[in-house]
Tab-separated table of C-alpha atoms in Angstrom:
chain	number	residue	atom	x	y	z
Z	1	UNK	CA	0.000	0.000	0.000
Z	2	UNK	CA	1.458	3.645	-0.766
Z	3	UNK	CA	-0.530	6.580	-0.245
Z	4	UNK	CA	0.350	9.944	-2.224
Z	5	UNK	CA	1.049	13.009	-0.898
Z	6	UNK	CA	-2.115	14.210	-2.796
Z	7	UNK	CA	-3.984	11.253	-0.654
Z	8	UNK	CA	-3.313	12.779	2.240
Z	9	UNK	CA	-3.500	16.721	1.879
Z	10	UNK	CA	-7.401	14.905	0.886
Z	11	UNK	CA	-7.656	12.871	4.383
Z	12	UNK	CA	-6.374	16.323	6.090
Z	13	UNK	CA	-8.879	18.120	4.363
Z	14	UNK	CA	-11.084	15.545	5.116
Z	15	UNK	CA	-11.199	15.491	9.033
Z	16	UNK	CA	-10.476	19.824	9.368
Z	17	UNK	CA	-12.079	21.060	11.948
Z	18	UNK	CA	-13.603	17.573	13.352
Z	19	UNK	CA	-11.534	16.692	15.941
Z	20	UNK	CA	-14.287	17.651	18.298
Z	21	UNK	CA	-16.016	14.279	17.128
Z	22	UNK	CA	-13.881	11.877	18.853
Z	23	UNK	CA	-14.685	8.938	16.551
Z	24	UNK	CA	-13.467	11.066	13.471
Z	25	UNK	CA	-10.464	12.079	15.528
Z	26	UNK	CA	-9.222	8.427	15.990
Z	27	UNK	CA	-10.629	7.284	12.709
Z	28	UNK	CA	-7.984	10.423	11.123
Z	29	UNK	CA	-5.538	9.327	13.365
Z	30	UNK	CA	-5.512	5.775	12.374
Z	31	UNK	CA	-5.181	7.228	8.725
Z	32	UNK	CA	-2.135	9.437	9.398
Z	33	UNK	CA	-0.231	6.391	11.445
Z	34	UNK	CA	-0.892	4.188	8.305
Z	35	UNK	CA	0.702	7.126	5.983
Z	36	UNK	CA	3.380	7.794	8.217
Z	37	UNK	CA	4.264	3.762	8.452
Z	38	UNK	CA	3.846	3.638	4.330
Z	39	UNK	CA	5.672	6.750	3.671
Z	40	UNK	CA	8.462	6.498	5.648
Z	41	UNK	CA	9.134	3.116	6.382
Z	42	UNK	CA	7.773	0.860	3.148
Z	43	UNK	CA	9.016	3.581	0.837
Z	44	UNK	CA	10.671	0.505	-1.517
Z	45	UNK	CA	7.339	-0.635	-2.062
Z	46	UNK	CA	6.741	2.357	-3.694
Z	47	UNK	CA	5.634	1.894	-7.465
Z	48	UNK	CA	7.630	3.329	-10.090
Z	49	UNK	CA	4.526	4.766	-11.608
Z	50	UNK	CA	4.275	7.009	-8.281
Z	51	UNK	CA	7.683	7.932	-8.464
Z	52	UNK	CA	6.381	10.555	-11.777
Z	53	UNK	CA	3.047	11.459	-10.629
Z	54	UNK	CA	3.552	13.341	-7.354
Z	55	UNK	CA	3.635	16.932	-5.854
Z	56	UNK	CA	6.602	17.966	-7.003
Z	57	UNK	CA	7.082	16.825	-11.188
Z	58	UNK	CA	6.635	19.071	-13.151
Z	59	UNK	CA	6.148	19.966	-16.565
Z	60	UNK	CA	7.515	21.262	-18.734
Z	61	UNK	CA	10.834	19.454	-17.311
Z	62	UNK	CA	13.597	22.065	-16.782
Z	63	UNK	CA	15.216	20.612	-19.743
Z	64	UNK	CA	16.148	22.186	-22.765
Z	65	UNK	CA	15.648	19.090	-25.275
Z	66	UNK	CA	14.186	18.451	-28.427
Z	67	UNK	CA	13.937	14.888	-29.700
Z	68	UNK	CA	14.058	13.745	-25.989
Z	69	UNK	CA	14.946	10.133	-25.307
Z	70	UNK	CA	14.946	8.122	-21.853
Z	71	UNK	CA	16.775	4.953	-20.958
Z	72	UNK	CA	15.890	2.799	-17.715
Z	73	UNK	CA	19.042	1.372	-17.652
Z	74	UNK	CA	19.973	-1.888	-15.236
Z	75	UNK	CA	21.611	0.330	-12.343
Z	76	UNK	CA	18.092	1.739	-11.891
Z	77	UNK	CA	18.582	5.266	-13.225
Z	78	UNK	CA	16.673	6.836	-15.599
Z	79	UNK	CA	19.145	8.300	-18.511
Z	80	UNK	CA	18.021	10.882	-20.539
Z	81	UNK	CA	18.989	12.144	-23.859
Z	82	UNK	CA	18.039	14.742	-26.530
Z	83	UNK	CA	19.087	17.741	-29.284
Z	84	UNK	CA	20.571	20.369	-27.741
Z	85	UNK	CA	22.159	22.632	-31.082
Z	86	UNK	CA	25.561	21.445	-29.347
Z	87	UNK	CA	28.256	19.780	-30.850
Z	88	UNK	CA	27.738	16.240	-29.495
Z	89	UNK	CA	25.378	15.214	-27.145
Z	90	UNK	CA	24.678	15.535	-23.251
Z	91	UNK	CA	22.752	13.297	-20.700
Z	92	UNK	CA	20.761	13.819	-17.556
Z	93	UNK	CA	20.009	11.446	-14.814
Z	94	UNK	CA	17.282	10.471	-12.469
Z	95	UNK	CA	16.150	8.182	-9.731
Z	96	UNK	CA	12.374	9.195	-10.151
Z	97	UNK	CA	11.963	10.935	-13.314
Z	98	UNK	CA	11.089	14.189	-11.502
Z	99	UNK	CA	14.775	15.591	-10.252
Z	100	UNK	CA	17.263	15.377	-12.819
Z	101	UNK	CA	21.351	16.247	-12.801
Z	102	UNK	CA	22.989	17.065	-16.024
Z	103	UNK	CA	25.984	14.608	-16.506
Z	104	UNK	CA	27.628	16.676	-19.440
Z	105	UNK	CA	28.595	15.754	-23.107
Z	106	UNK	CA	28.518	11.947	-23.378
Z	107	UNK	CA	29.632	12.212	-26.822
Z	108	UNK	CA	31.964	14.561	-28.626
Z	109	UNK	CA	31.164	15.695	-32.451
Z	110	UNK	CA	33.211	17.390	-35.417
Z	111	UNK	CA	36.368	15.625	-34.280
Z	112	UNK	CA	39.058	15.399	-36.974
Z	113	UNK	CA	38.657	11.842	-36.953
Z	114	UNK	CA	34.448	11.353	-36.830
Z	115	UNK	CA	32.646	11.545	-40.180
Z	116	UNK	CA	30.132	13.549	-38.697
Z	117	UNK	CA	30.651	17.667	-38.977
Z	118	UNK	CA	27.422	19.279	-37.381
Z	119	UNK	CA	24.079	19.213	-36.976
Z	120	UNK	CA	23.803	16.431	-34.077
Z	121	UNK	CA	20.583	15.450	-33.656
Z	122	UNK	CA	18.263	12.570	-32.109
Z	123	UNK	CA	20.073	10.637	-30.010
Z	124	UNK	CA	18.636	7.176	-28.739
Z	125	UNK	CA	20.554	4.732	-26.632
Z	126	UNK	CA	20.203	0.932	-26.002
Z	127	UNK	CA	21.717	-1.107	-23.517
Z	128	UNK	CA	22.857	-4.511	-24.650
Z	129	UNK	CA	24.525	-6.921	-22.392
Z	130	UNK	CA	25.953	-4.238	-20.595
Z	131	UNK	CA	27.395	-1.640	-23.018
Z	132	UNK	CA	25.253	1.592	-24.452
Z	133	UNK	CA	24.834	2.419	-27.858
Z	134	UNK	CA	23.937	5.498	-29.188
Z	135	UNK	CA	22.480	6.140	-32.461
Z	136	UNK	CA	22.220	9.627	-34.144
Z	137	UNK	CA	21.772	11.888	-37.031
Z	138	UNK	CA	24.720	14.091	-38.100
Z	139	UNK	CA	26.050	15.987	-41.642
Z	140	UNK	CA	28.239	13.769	-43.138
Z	141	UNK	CA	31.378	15.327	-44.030
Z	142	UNK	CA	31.361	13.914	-47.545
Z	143	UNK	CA	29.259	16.152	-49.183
Z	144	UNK	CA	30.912	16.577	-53.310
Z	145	UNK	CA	27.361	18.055	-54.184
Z	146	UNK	CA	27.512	20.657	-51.329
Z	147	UNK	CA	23.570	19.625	-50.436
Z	148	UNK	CA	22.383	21.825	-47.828
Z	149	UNK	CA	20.787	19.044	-46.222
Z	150	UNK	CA	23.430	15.816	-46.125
Z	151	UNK	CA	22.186	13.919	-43.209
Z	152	UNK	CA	23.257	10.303	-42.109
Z	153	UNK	CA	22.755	7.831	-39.247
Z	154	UNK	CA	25.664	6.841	-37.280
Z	155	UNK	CA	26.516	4.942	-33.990
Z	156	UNK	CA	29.070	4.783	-31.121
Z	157	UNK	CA	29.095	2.742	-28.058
Z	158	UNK	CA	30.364	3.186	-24.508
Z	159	UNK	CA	30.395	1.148	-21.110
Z	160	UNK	CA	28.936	3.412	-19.600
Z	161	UNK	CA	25.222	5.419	-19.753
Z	162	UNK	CA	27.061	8.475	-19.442
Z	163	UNK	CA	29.826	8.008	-21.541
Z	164	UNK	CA	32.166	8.746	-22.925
Z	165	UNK	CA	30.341	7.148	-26.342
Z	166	UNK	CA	33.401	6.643	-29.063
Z	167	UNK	CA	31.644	6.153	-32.581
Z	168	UNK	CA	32.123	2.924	-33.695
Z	169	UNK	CA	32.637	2.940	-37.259
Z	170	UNK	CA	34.578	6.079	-39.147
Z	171	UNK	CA	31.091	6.496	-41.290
Z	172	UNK	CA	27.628	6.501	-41.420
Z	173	UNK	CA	25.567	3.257	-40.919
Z	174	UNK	CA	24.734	3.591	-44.080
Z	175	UNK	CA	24.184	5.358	-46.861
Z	176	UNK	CA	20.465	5.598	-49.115
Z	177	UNK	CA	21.372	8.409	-51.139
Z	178	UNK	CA	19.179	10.843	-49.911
Z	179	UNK	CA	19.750	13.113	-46.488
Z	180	UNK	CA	18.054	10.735	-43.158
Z	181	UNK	CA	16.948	11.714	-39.434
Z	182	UNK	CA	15.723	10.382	-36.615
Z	183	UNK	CA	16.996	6.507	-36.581
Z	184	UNK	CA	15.057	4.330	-33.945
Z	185	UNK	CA	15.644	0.785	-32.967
Z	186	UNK	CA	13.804	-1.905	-32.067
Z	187	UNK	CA	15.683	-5.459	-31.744
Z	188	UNK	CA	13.784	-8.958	-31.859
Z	189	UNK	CA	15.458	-10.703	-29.789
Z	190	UNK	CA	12.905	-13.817	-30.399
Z	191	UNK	CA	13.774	-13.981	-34.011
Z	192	UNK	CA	17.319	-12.610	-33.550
Z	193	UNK	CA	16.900	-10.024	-35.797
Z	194	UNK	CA	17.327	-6.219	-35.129
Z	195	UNK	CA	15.697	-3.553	-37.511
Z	196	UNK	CA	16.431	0.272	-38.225
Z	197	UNK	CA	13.877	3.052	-38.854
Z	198	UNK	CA	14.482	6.213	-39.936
Z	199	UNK	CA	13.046	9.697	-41.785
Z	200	UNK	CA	14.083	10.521	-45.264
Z	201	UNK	CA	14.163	14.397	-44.817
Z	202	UNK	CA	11.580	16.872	-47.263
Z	203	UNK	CA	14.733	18.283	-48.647
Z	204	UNK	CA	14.761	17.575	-52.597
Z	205	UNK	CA	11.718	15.400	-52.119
Z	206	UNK	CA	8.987	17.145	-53.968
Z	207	UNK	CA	6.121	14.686	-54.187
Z	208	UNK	CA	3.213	15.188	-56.380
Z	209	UNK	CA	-0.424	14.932	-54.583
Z	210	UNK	CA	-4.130	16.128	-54.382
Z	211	UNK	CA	-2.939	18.220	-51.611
Z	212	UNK	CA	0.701	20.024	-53.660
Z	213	UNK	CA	-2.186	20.516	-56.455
Z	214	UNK	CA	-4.731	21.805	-53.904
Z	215	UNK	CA	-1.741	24.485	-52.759
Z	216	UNK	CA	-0.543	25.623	-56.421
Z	217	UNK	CA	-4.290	26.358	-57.545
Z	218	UNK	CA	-4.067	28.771	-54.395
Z	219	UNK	CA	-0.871	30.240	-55.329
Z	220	UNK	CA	1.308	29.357	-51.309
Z	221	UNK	CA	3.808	27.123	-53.168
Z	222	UNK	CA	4.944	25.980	-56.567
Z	223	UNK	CA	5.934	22.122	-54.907
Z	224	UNK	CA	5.393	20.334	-51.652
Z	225	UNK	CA	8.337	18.229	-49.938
Z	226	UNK	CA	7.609	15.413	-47.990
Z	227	UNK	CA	8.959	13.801	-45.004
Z	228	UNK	CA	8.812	9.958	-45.235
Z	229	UNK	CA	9.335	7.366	-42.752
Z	230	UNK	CA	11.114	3.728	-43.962
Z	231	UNK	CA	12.219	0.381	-41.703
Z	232	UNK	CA	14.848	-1.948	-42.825
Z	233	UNK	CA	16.919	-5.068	-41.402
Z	234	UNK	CA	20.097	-3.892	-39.765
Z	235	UNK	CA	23.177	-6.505	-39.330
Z	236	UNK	CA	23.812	-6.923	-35.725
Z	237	UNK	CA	27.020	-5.535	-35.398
Z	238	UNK	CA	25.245	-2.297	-36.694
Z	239	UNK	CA	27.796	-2.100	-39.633
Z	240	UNK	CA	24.796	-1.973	-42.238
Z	241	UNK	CA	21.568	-2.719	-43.622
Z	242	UNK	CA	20.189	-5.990	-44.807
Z	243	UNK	CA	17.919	-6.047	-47.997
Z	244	UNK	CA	16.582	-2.807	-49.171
Z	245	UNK	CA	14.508	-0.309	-46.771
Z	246	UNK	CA	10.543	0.002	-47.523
Z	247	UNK	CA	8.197	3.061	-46.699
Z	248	UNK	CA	6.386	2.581	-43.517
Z	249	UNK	CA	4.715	6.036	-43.530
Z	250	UNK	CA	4.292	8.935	-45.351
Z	251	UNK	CA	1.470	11.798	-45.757
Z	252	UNK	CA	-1.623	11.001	-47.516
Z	253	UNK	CA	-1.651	11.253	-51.654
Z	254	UNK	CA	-5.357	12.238	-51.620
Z	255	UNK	CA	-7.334	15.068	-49.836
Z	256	UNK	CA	-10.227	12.391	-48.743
Z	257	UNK	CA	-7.826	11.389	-46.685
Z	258	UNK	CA	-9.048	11.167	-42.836
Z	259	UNK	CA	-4.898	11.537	-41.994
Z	260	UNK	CA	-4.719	14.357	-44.754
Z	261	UNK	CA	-5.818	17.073	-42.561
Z	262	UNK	CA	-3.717	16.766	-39.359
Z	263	UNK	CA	-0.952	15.752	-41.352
Z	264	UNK	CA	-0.834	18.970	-43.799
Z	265	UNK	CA	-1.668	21.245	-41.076
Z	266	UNK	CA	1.972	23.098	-41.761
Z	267	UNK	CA	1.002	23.855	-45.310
Z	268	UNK	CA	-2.404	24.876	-45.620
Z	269	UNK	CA	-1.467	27.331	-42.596
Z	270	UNK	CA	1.494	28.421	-44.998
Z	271	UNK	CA	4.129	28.131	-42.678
Z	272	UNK	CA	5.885	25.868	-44.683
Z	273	UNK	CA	6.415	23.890	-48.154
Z	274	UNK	CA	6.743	20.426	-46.223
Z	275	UNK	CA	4.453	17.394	-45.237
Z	276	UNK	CA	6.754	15.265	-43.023
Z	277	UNK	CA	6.674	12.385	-40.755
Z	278	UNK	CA	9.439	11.590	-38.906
Z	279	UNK	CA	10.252	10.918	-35.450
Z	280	UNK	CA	8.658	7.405	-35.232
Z	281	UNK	CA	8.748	4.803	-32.117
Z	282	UNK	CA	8.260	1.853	-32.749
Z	283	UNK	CA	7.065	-0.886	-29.905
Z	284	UNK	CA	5.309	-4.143	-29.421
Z	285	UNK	CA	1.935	-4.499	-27.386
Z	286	UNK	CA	-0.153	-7.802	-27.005
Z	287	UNK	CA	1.536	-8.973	-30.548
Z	288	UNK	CA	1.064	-5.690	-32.330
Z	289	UNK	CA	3.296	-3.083	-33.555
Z	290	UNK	CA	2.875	-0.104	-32.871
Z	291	UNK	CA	4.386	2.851	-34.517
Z	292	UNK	CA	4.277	6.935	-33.449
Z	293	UNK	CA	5.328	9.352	-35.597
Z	294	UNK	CA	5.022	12.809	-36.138
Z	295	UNK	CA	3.908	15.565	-38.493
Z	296	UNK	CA	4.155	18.608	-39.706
Z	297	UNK	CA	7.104	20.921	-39.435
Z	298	UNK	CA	9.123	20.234	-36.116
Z	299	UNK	CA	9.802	24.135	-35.524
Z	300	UNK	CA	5.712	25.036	-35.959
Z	301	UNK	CA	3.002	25.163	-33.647
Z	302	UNK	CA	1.265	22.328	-35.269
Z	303	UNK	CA	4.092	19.394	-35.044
Z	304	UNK	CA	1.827	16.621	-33.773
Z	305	UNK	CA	2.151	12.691	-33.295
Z	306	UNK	CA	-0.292	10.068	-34.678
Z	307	UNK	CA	0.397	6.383	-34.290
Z	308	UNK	CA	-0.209	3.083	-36.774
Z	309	UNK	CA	-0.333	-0.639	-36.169
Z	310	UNK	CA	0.941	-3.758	-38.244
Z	311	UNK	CA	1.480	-7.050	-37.156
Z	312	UNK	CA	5.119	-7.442	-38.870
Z	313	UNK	CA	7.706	-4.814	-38.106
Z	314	UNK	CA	8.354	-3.921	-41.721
Z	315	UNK	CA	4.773	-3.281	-42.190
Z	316	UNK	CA	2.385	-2.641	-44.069
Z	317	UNK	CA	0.942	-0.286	-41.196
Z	318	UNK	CA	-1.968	1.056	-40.703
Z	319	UNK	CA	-2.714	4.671	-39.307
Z	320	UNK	CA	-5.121	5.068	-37.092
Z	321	UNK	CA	-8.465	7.035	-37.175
Z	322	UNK	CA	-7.926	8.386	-33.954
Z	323	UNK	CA	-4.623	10.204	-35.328
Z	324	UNK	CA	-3.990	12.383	-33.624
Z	325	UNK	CA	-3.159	11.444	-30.349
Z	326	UNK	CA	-1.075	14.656	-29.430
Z	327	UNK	CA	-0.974	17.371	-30.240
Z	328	UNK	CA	-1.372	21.523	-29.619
Z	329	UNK	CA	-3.710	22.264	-26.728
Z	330	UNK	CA	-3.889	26.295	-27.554
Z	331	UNK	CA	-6.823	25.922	-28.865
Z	332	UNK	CA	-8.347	24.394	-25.780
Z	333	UNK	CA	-7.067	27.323	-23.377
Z	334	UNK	CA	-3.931	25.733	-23.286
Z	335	UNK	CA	-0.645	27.121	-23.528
Z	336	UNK	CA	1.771	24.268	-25.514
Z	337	UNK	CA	2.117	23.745	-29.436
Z	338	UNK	CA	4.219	21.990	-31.162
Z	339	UNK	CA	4.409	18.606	-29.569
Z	340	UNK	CA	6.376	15.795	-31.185
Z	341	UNK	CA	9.057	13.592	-31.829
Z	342	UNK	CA	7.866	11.254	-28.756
Z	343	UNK	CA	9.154	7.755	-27.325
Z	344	UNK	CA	7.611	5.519	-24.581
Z	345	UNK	CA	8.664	4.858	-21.794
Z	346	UNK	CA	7.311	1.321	-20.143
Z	347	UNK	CA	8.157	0.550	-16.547
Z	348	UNK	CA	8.575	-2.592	-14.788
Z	349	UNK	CA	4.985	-2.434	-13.777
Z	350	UNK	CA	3.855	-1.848	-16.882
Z	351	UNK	CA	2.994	1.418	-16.489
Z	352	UNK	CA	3.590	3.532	-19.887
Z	353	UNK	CA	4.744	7.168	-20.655
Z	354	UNK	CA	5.529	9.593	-23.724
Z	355	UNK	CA	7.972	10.661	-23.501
Z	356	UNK	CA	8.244	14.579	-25.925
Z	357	UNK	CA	9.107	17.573	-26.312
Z	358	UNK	CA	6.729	20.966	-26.873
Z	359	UNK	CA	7.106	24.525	-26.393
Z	360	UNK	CA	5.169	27.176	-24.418
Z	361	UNK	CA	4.129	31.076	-24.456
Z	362	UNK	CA	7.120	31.515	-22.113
Z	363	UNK	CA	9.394	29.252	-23.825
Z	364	UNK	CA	8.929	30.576	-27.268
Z	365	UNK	CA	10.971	28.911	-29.617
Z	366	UNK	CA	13.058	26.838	-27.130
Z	367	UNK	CA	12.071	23.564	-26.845
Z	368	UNK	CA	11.697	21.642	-23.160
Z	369	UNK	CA	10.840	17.708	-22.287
Z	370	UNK	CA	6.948	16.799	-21.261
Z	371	UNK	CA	6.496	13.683	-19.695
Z	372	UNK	CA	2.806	12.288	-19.966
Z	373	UNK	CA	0.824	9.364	-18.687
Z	374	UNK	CA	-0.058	6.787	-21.744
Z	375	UNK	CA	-1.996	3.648	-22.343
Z	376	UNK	CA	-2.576	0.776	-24.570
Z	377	UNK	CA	-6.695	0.200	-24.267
Z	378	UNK	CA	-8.259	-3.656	-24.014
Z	379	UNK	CA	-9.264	-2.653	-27.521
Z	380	UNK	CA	-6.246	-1.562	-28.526
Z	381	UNK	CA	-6.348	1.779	-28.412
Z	382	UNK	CA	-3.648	3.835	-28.063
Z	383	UNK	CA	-4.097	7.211	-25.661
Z	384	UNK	CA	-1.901	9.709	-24.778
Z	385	UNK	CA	-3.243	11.812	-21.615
Z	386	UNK	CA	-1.087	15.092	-22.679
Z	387	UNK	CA	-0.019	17.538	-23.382
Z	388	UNK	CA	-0.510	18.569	-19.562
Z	389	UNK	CA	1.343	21.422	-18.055
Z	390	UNK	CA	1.713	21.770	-14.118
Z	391	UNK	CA	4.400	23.566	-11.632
């Protein structure tokens, strides 16, 4: 048994002014003896899940991340990791996901001998048998064409959560061709197989659509880039792909579209020629797959995540009509937009969170980690209780 600190401000509030009645007296006494007892002395029975939702979290966190990512890792501590416009990346660490301590750069960029230049974003790390891995999007220094976008996915490994992570090979994981964000994992360790997803950026993607016909005939843009999410077999030393990668996700082609809507939500508002997803999660749930993602721009107010289910982790998936499930609540007398680029967070108990980032009238343009409750329905459904703020 563990009673909140919200629990018993209630029971307080509760007996006030009754201890005239000498029943409710001892009856509030007996409470208060079996908080004390809980609180003080059972406190390792506490549930994780409690450890989040108490008087003092917060959010937004005080942390300045986009792309947030957060490792339970097998010493207990929660490990967290995100974009910071820095030349590497830096960690923070917790014991309840409510008080966190920065731990500094856990990996170093733009070194003379790393492929990668700038532009370090997305960070997720694994733990495998003991040593981390980090995976990441960078500019890759070979660049003949000068692209203004030249994006790649690499990976570097350390013994440590906090570091120091030492890249592992002296290039990308691979290479498609095309400029690629946002790599997630997911490894099946029942069929021994591990599989990469990723984001093919908007840049020099024009795709033709209802919706890019839709916005000429209006006169906002001449083409619409698009964003488009793909999965692929990795080798297990990371060193490359397996097969060819196939596209998961992508915006809708026509306006009928139920998905078309949300999704183009950063065009028809003209704020910018792009339908992307990107940002996907990908996780397994009573023998389905579930995969968030997000769309629209990531530096708008309308950056939102939807989610869609398969039961093979190369797909085909289906979105759902729910989509989406997070997203601005401005309109609502709210005060966060552009919520996205989310990964869950299941503890030991089962208990589920997304994990985000979103900004807020105060933060502006800066963007800062939300951590909401989450749940996978009997039927399936997937439901994100966010984006809440509280102090």
């Amino acid at each position: 048994m563990y009673i909140t600190n919200k629990t018993y401000s209630l029971i307080c509030k509760r007996f006030q002014g009754r201890t005239d009645d000498t029943h409710s007296f001892f009856t509030f006494c007996f409470l208060l003896v079996i908080f004390s007892c809980t609180f003080f002395s059972c406190g390792s029975n506490k549930k994780l899940e409690d450890l989040i939702i108490n008087d003092r979290h917060t959010n937004p966190l005080d942390v300045a991340f986009g792309d947030p990512f957060i490792l339970h890792a097998s010493d207990g501590k929660f490990y967290m990791y995100g974009t910071s416009g820095e030349q590497g990346f830096r960690a923070y660490s917790s014991d309840d996901l409510t008080d966190w301590v920065d731990e500094g750069m856990v990996y170093e960029g733009a070194t003379p001998e790393s492929w990668a230049t700038d532009r370090f974003v997305a960070p997720e790390v694994y733990e495998r048998n003991g040593t981390y891995y980090l995976f990441f999007s960078a500019t890759w220094k070979e660049n003949p064409n000068q692209e203004a976008e030249n994006f790649r996915i690499g990976v570097a490994v350390s013994n440590k959560p906090t570091g120091p992570f030492k890249e592992m090979y002296a290039r990308p994981v691979f290479d498609p061709g095309y400029s690629v964000i946002d790599a997630n994992v997911y490894f099946d360790d029942e069929n021994e197989k591990v599989y990469l997803y990723y984001s093919r950026c908007c840049h020099k993607h024009p795709v033709e659509s209802e919706i890019s016909e839709w916005v000429r005939r209006k006169k906002w843009y001449d083409e619409i880039e698009e964003g488009w999410i793909y999965g692929v077999e990795m080798k297990p030393d990371f060193s490359g792909i397996i097969g060819e990668p196939v596209v998961l996700v992508r915006p809708p082609v026509s306006r009928d579209d139920k998905q078309a809507e949300w999704e183009s939500r950063s065009v028809t508002a003209v704020e910018i020629n792009c339908r992307s997803t990107a940002g996907s999660f990908i996780f397994k749930k009573n023998d389905i797959y579930y995969m968030m993602y997000s769309a629209n721009f990531f530096g708008g107010q309308y950056y939102a995540v939807g989610y869609a289910t398969s039961d093979s982790p190369l797909g085909p998936f289906t979105k759902s009509e729910d989509n989406p499930v997070l997203q601005k609540n401005s309109l609502d007398g709210g005060i966060v937009t552009g919520t996205g680029h989310n990964m869950v967070l299941e503890l030991p108990d089962g208990q589920m969170y997304c994990v985000y980032h979103g900004r807020t009238e105060e933060t502006g343009s800066v963007r800062l980690v939300f951590i909401d409750r989450m749940e996978i329905r009997p039927d399936g459904k997937l439901v994100v209780y966010g984006p809440t703020t509280h102090s």
